[in-house]
PDB file of C-alpha atoms in Angstrom:
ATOM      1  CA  UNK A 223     195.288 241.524 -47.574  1.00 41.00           C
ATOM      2  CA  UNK A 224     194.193 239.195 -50.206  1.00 44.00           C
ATOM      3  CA  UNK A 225     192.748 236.878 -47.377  1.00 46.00           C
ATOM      4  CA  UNK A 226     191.086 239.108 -45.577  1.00 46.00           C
ATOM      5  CA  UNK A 227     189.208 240.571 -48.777  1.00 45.00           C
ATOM      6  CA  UNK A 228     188.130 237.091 -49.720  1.00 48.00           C
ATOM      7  CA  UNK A 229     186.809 236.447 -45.813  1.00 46.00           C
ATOM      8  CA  UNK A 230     184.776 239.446 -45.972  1.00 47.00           C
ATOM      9  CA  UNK A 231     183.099 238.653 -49.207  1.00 46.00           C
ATOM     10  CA  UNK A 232     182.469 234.959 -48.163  1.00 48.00           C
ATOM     11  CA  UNK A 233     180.903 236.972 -45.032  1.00 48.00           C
ATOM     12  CA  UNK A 234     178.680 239.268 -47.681  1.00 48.00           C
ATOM     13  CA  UNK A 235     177.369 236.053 -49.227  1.00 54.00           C
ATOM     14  CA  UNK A 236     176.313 234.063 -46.104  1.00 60.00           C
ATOM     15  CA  UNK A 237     173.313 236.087 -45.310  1.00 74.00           C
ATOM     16  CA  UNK A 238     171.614 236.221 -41.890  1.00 89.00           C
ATOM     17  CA  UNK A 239     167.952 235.595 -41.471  1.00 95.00           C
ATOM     18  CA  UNK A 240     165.880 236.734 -38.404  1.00 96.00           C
ATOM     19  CA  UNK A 241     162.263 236.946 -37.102  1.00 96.00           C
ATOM     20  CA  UNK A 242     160.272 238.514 -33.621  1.00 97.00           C
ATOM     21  CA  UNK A 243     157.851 236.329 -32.550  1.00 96.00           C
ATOM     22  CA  UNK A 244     155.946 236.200 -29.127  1.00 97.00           C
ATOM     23  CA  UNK A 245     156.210 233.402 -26.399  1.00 97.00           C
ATOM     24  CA  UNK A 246     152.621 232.476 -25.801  1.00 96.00           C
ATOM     25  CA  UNK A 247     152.572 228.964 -24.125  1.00 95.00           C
ATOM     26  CA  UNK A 248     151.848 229.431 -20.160  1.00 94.00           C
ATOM     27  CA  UNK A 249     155.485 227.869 -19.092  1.00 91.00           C
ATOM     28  CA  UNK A 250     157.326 230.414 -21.727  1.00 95.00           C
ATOM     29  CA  UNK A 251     159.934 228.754 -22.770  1.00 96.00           C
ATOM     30  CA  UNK A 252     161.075 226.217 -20.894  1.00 94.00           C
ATOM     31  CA  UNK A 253     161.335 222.417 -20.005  1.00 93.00           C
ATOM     32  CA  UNK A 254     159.249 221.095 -22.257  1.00 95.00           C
ATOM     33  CA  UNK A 255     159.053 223.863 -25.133  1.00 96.00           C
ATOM     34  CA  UNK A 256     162.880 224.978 -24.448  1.00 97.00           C
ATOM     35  CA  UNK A 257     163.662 220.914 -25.605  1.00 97.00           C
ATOM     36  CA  UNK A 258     161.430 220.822 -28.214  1.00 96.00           C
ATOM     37  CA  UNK A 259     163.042 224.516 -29.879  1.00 97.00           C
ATOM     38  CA  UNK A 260     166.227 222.835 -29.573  1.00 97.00           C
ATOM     39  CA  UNK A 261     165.888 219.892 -30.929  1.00 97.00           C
ATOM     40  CA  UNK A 262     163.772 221.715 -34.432  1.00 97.00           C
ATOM     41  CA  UNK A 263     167.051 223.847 -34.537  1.00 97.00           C
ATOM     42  CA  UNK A 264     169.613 221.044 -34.553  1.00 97.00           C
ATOM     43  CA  UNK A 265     167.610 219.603 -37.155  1.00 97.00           C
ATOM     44  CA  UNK A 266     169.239 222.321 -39.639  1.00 97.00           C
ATOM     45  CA  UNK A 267     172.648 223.219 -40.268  1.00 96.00           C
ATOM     46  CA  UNK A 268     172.154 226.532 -39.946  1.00 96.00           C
ATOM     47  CA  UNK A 269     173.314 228.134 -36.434  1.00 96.00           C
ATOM     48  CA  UNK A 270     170.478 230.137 -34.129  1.00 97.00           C
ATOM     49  CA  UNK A 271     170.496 232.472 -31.826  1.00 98.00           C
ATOM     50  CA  UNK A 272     167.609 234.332 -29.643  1.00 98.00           C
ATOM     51  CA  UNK A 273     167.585 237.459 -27.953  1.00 98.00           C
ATOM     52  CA  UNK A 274     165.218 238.180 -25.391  1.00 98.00           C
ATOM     53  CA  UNK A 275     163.362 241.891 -26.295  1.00 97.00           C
ATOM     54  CA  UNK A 276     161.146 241.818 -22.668  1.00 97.00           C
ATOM     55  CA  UNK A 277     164.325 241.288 -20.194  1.00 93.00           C
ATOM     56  CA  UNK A 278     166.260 244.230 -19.664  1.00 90.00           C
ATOM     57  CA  UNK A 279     170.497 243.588 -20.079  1.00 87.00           C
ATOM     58  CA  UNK A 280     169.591 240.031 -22.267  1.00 89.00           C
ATOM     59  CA  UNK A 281     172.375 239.228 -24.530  1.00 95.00           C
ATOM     60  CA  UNK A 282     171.896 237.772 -28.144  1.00 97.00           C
ATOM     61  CA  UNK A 283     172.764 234.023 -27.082  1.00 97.00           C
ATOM     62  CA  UNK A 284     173.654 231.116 -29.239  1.00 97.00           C
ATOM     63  CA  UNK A 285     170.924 228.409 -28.773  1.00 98.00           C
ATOM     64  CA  UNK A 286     171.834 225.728 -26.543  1.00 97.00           C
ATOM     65  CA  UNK A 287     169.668 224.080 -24.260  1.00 97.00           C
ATOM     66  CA  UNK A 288     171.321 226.134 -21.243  1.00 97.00           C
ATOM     67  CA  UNK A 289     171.040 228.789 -22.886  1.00 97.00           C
ATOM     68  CA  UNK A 290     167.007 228.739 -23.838  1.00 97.00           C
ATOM     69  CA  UNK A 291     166.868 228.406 -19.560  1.00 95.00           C
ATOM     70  CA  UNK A 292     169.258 231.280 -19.292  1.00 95.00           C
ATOM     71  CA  UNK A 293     167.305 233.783 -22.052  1.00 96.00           C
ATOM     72  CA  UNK A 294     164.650 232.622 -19.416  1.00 95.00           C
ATOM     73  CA  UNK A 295     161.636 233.699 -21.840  1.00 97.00           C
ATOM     74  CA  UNK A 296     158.120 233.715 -20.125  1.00 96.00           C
ATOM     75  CA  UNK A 297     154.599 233.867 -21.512  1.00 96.00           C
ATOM     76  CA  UNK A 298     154.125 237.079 -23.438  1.00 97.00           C
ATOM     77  CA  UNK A 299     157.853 238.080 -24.123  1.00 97.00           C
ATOM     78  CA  UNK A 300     159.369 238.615 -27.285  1.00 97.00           C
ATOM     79  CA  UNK A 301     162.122 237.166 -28.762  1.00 97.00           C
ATOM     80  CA  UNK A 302     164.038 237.561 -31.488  1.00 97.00           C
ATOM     81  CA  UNK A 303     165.753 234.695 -33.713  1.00 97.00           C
ATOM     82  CA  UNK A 304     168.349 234.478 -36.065  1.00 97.00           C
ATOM     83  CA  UNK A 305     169.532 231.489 -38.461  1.00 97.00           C
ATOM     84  CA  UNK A 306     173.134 232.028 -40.057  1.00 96.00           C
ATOM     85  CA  UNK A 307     173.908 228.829 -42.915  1.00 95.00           C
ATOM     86  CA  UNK A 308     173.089 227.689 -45.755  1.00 94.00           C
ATOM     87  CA  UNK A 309     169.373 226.363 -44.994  1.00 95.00           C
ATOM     88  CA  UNK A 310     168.392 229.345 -42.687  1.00 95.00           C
ATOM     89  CA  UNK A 311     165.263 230.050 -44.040  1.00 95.00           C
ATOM     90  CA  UNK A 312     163.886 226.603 -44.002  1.00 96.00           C
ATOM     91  CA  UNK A 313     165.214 226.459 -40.309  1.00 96.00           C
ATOM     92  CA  UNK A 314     163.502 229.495 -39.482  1.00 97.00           C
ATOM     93  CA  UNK A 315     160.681 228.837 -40.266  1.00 97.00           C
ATOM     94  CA  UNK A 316     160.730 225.675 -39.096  1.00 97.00           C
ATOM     95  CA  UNK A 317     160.839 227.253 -35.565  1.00 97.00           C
ATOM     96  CA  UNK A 318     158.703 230.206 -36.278  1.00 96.00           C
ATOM     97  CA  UNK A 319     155.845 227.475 -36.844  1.00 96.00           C
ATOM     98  CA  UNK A 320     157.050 225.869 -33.871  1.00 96.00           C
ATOM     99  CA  UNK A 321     156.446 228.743 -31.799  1.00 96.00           C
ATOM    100  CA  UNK A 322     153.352 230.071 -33.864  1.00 94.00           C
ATOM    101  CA  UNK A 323     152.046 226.522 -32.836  1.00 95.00           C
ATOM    102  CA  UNK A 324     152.620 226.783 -29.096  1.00 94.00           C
ATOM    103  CA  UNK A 325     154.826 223.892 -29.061  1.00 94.00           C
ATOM    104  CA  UNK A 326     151.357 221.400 -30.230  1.00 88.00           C
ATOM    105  CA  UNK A 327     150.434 222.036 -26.310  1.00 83.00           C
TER     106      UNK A 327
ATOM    107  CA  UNK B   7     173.140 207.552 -29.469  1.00 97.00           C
ATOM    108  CA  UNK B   8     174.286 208.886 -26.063  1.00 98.00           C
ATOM    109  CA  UNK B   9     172.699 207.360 -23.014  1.00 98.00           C
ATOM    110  CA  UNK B  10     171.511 208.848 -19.682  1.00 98.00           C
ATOM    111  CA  UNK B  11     171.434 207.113 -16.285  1.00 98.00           C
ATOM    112  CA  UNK B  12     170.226 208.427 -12.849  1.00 98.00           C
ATOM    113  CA  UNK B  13     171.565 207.316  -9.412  1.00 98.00           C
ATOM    114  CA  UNK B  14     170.031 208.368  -6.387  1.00 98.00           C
ATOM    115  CA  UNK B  15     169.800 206.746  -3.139  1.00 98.00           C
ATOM    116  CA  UNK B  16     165.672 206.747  -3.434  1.00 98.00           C
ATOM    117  CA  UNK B  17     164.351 204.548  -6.037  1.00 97.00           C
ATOM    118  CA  UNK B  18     161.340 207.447  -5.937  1.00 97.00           C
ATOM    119  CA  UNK B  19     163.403 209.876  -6.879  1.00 98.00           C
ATOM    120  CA  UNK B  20     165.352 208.168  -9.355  1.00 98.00           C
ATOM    121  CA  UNK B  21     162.404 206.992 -11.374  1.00 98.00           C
ATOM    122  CA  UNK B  22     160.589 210.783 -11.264  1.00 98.00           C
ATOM    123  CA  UNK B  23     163.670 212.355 -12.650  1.00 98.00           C
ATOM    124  CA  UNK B  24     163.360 209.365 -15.803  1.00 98.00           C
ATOM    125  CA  UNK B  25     160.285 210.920 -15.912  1.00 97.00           C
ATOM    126  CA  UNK B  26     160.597 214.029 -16.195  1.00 97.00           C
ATOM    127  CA  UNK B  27     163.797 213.519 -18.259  1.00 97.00           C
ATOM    128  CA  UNK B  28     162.306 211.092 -20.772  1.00 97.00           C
ATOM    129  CA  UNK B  29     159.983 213.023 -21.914  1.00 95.00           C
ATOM    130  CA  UNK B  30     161.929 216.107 -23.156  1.00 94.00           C
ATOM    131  CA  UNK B  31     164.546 213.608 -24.913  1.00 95.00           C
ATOM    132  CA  UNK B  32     161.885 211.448 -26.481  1.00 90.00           C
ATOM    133  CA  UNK B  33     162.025 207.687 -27.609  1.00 93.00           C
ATOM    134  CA  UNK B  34     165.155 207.472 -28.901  1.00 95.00           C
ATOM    135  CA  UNK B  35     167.534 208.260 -25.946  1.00 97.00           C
ATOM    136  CA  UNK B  36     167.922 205.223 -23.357  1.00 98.00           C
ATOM    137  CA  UNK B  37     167.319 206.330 -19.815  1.00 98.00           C
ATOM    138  CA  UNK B  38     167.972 204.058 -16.941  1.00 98.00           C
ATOM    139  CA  UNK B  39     166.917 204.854 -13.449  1.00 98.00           C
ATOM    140  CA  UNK B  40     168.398 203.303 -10.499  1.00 98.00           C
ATOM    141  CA  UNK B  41     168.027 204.039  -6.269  1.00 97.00           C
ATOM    142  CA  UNK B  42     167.614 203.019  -3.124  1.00 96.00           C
ATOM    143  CA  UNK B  43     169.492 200.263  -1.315  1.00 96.00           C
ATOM    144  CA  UNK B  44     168.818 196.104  -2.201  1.00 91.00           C
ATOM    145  CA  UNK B  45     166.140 195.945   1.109  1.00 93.00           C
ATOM    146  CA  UNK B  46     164.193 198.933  -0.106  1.00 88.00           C
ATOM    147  CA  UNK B  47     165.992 201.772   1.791  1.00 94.00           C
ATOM    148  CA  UNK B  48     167.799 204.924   1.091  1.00 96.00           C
ATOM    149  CA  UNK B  49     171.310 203.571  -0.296  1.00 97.00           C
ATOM    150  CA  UNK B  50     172.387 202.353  -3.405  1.00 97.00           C
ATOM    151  CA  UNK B  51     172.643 198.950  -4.999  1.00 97.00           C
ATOM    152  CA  UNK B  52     176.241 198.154  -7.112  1.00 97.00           C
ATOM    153  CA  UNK B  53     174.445 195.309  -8.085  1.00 96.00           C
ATOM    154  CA  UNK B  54     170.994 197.222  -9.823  1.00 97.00           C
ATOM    155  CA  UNK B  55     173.833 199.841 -10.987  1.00 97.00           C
ATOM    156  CA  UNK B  56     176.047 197.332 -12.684  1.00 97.00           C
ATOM    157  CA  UNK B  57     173.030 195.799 -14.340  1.00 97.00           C
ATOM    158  CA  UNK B  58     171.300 198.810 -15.157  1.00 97.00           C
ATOM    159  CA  UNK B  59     174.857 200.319 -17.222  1.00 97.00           C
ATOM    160  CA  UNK B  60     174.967 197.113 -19.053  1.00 96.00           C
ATOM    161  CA  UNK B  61     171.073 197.500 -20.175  1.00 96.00           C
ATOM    162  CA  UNK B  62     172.106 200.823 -21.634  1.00 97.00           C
ATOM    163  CA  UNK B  63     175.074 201.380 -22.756  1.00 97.00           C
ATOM    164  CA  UNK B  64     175.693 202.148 -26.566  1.00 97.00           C
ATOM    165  CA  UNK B  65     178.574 202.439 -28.229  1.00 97.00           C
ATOM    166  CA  UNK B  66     178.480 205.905 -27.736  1.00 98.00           C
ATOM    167  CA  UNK B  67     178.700 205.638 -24.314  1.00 98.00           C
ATOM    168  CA  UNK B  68     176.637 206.471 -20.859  1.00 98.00           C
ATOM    169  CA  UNK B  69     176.545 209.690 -18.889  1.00 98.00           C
ATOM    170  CA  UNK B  70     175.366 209.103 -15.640  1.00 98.00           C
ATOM    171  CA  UNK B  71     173.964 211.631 -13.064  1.00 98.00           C
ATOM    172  CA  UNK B  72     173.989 211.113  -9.064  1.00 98.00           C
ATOM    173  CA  UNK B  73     172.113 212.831  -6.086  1.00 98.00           C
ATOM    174  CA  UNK B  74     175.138 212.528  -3.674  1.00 97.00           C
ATOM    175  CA  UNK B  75     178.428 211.741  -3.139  1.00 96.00           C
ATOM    176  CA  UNK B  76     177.936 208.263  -2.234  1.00 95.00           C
ATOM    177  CA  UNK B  77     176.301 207.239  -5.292  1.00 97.00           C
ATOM    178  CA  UNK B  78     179.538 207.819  -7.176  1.00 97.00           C
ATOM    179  CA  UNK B  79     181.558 205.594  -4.933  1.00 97.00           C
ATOM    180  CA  UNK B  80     178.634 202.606  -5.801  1.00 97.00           C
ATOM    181  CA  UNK B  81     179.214 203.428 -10.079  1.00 97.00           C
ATOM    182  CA  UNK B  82     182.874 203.595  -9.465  1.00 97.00           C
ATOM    183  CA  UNK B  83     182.220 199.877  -7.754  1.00 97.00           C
ATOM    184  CA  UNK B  84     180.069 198.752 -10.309  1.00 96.00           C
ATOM    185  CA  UNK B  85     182.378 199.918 -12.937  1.00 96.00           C
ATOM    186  CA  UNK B  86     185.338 197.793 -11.817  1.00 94.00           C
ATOM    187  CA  UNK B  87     183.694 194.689 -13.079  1.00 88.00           C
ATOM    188  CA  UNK B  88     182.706 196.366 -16.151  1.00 90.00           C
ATOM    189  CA  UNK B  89     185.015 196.834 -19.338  1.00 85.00           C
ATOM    190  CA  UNK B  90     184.903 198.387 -22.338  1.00 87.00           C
ATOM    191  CA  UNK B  91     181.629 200.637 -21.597  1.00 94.00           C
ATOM    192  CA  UNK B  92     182.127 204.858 -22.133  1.00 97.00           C
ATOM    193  CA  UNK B  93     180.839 206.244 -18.953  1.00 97.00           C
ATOM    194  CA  UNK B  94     181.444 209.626 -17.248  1.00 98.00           C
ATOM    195  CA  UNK B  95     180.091 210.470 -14.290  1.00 98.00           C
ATOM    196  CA  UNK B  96     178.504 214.045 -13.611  1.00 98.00           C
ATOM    197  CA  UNK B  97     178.845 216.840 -10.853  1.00 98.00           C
ATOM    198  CA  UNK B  98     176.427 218.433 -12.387  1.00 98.00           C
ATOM    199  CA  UNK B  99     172.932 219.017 -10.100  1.00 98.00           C
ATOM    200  CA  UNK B 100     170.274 215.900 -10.866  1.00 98.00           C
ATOM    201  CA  UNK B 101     167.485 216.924 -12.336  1.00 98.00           C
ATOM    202  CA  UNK B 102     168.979 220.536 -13.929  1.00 98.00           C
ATOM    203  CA  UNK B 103     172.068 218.296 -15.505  1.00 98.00           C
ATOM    204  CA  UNK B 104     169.514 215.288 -16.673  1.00 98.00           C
ATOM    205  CA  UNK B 105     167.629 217.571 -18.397  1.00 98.00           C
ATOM    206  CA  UNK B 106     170.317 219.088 -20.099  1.00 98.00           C
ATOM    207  CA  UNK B 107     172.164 216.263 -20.760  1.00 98.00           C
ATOM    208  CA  UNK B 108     168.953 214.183 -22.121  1.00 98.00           C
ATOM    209  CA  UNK B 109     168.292 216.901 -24.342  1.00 98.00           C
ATOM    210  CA  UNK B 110     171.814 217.154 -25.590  1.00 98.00           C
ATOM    211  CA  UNK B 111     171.418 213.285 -26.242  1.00 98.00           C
ATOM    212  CA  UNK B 112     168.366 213.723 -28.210  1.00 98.00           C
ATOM    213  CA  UNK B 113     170.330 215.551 -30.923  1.00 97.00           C
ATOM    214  CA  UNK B 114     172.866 212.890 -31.779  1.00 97.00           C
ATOM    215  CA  UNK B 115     175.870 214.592 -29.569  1.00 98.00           C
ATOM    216  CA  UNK B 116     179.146 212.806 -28.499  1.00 98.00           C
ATOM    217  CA  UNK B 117     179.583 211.942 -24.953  1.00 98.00           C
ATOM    218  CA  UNK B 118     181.696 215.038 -24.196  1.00 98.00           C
ATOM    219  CA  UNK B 119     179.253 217.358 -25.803  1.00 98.00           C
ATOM    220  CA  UNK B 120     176.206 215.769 -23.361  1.00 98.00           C
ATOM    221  CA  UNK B 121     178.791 215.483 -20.629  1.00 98.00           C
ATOM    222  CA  UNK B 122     179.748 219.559 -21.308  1.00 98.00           C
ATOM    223  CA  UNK B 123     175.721 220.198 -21.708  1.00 98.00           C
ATOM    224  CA  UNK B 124     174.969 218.866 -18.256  1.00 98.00           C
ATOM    225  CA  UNK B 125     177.728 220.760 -16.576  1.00 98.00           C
ATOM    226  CA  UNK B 126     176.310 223.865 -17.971  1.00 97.00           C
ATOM    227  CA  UNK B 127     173.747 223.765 -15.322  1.00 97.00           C
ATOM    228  CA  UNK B 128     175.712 224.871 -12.538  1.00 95.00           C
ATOM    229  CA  UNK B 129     174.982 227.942 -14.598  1.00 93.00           C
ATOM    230  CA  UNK B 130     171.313 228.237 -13.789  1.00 91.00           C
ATOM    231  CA  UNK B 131     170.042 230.885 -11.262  1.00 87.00           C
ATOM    232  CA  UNK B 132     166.067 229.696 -10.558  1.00 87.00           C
ATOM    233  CA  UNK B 133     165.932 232.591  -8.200  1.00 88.00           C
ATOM    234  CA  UNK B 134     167.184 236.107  -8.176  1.00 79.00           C
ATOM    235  CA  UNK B 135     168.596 236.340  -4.852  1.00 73.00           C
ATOM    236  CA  UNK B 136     168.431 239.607  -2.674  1.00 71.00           C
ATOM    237  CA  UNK B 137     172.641 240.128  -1.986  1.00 61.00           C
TER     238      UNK B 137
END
């Protein structure tokens, strides 16, 4: 019992961090932008994941780089992100400006 | 960091997926392409393999991607005379599985983790077929 209390209040404390943002560049988000989200994201220790908002069934999916082609994100679809750790808003917003920024193409 | 070699049996082919590959991973990841046969034809050259490992390898070790079958019997050749080098050799599709994998790379991930990325693209529908 005593564990389980203190799991759920380390839980409480780690707060989750997310953010919509649409998926302007032409290729959505793949080759090229897919590596380039990736790589922002593993500069933080926090862990991501997206969800898809404009595909019918999509699943909130950690990200991985299979797993940007699998969210399979095209121009105009919205996605939404979430950072769990202990810099998640730096990460965030990190790839929010990524994003915001079309990937500098 | 974790390497990233391609072996095809067209030197064409080889050096367009190091193309395409190098430029998601960036500078940092070593990518070596190798194809075609020592007199310029479709094949494969143990020799330009065995040479082309040694260029790249890092400590971390060398995943290396293949078109076909018989590409993996000329690494396993070139391999015998080569000790001490971390390779694995992929089943994962060429260009899907180098792009993976060179991403994976470009992050600082073991072998096993760019080996595991790679395979992931056997996971990849391009097109929704009708069933």
């Amino acid at each position: 019992m005593a564990v389980a209390s203190r799991n759920k209040l380390c839980k409480q404390e780690q707060r989750v961090v997310e953010a919509e943002v649409v998926v302007q560049t032409p290729s959505g988000l793949h080759a090229r932008p897919a590596a380039l989200l990736y790589q922002t994201v593993r500069r933080f220790q926090s862990r991501f994941t997206i969800t898809n908002l404009d595909k019918p069934r999509s699943a909130e999916l950690a990200i991985t780089p299979v797993n940007l082609l699998l969210a399979d994100v095209n121009q105009g679809q919205r996605i939404r992100l979430r950072a769990d750790g202990p810099d998640e808003q730096a990460a965030l917003a990190a790839v929010q400006d990524l994003i915001v920024a079309n990937f500098g193409e | 960091m974790v390497s990233i070699m391609i072996v095809s049996h067209s030197a064409l082919l080889s050096a367009g997926v190091q193309e395409f590959v190098s430029q998601v991973a960036g500078p940092e990841v070593r990518i070596a392409a190798v194809g075609g046969a020592p007199d310029g034809g479709l094949g494969t050259s143990v020799e330009q393999i065995r040479a082309a490992l040694s260029s790249i390898a890092t400590a971390e070790g060398v995943l290396v991607l293949v078109d076909l079958k018989g590409a993996v019997i000329a690494v396993d050749a070139a391999l015998e005379e080569l000790d001490d080098l971390r390779v694995v050799v992929s089943n994962a599709p060429l260009v899907e599985g180098a792009y993976l994998a060179a991403i994976e790379a470009s992050v600082g991930a073991t072998l096993d983790e760019t080996a595991t990325a790679a395979l992931r693209a056997c996971d990849i529908l391009k097109v929704h077929c009708p069933s």
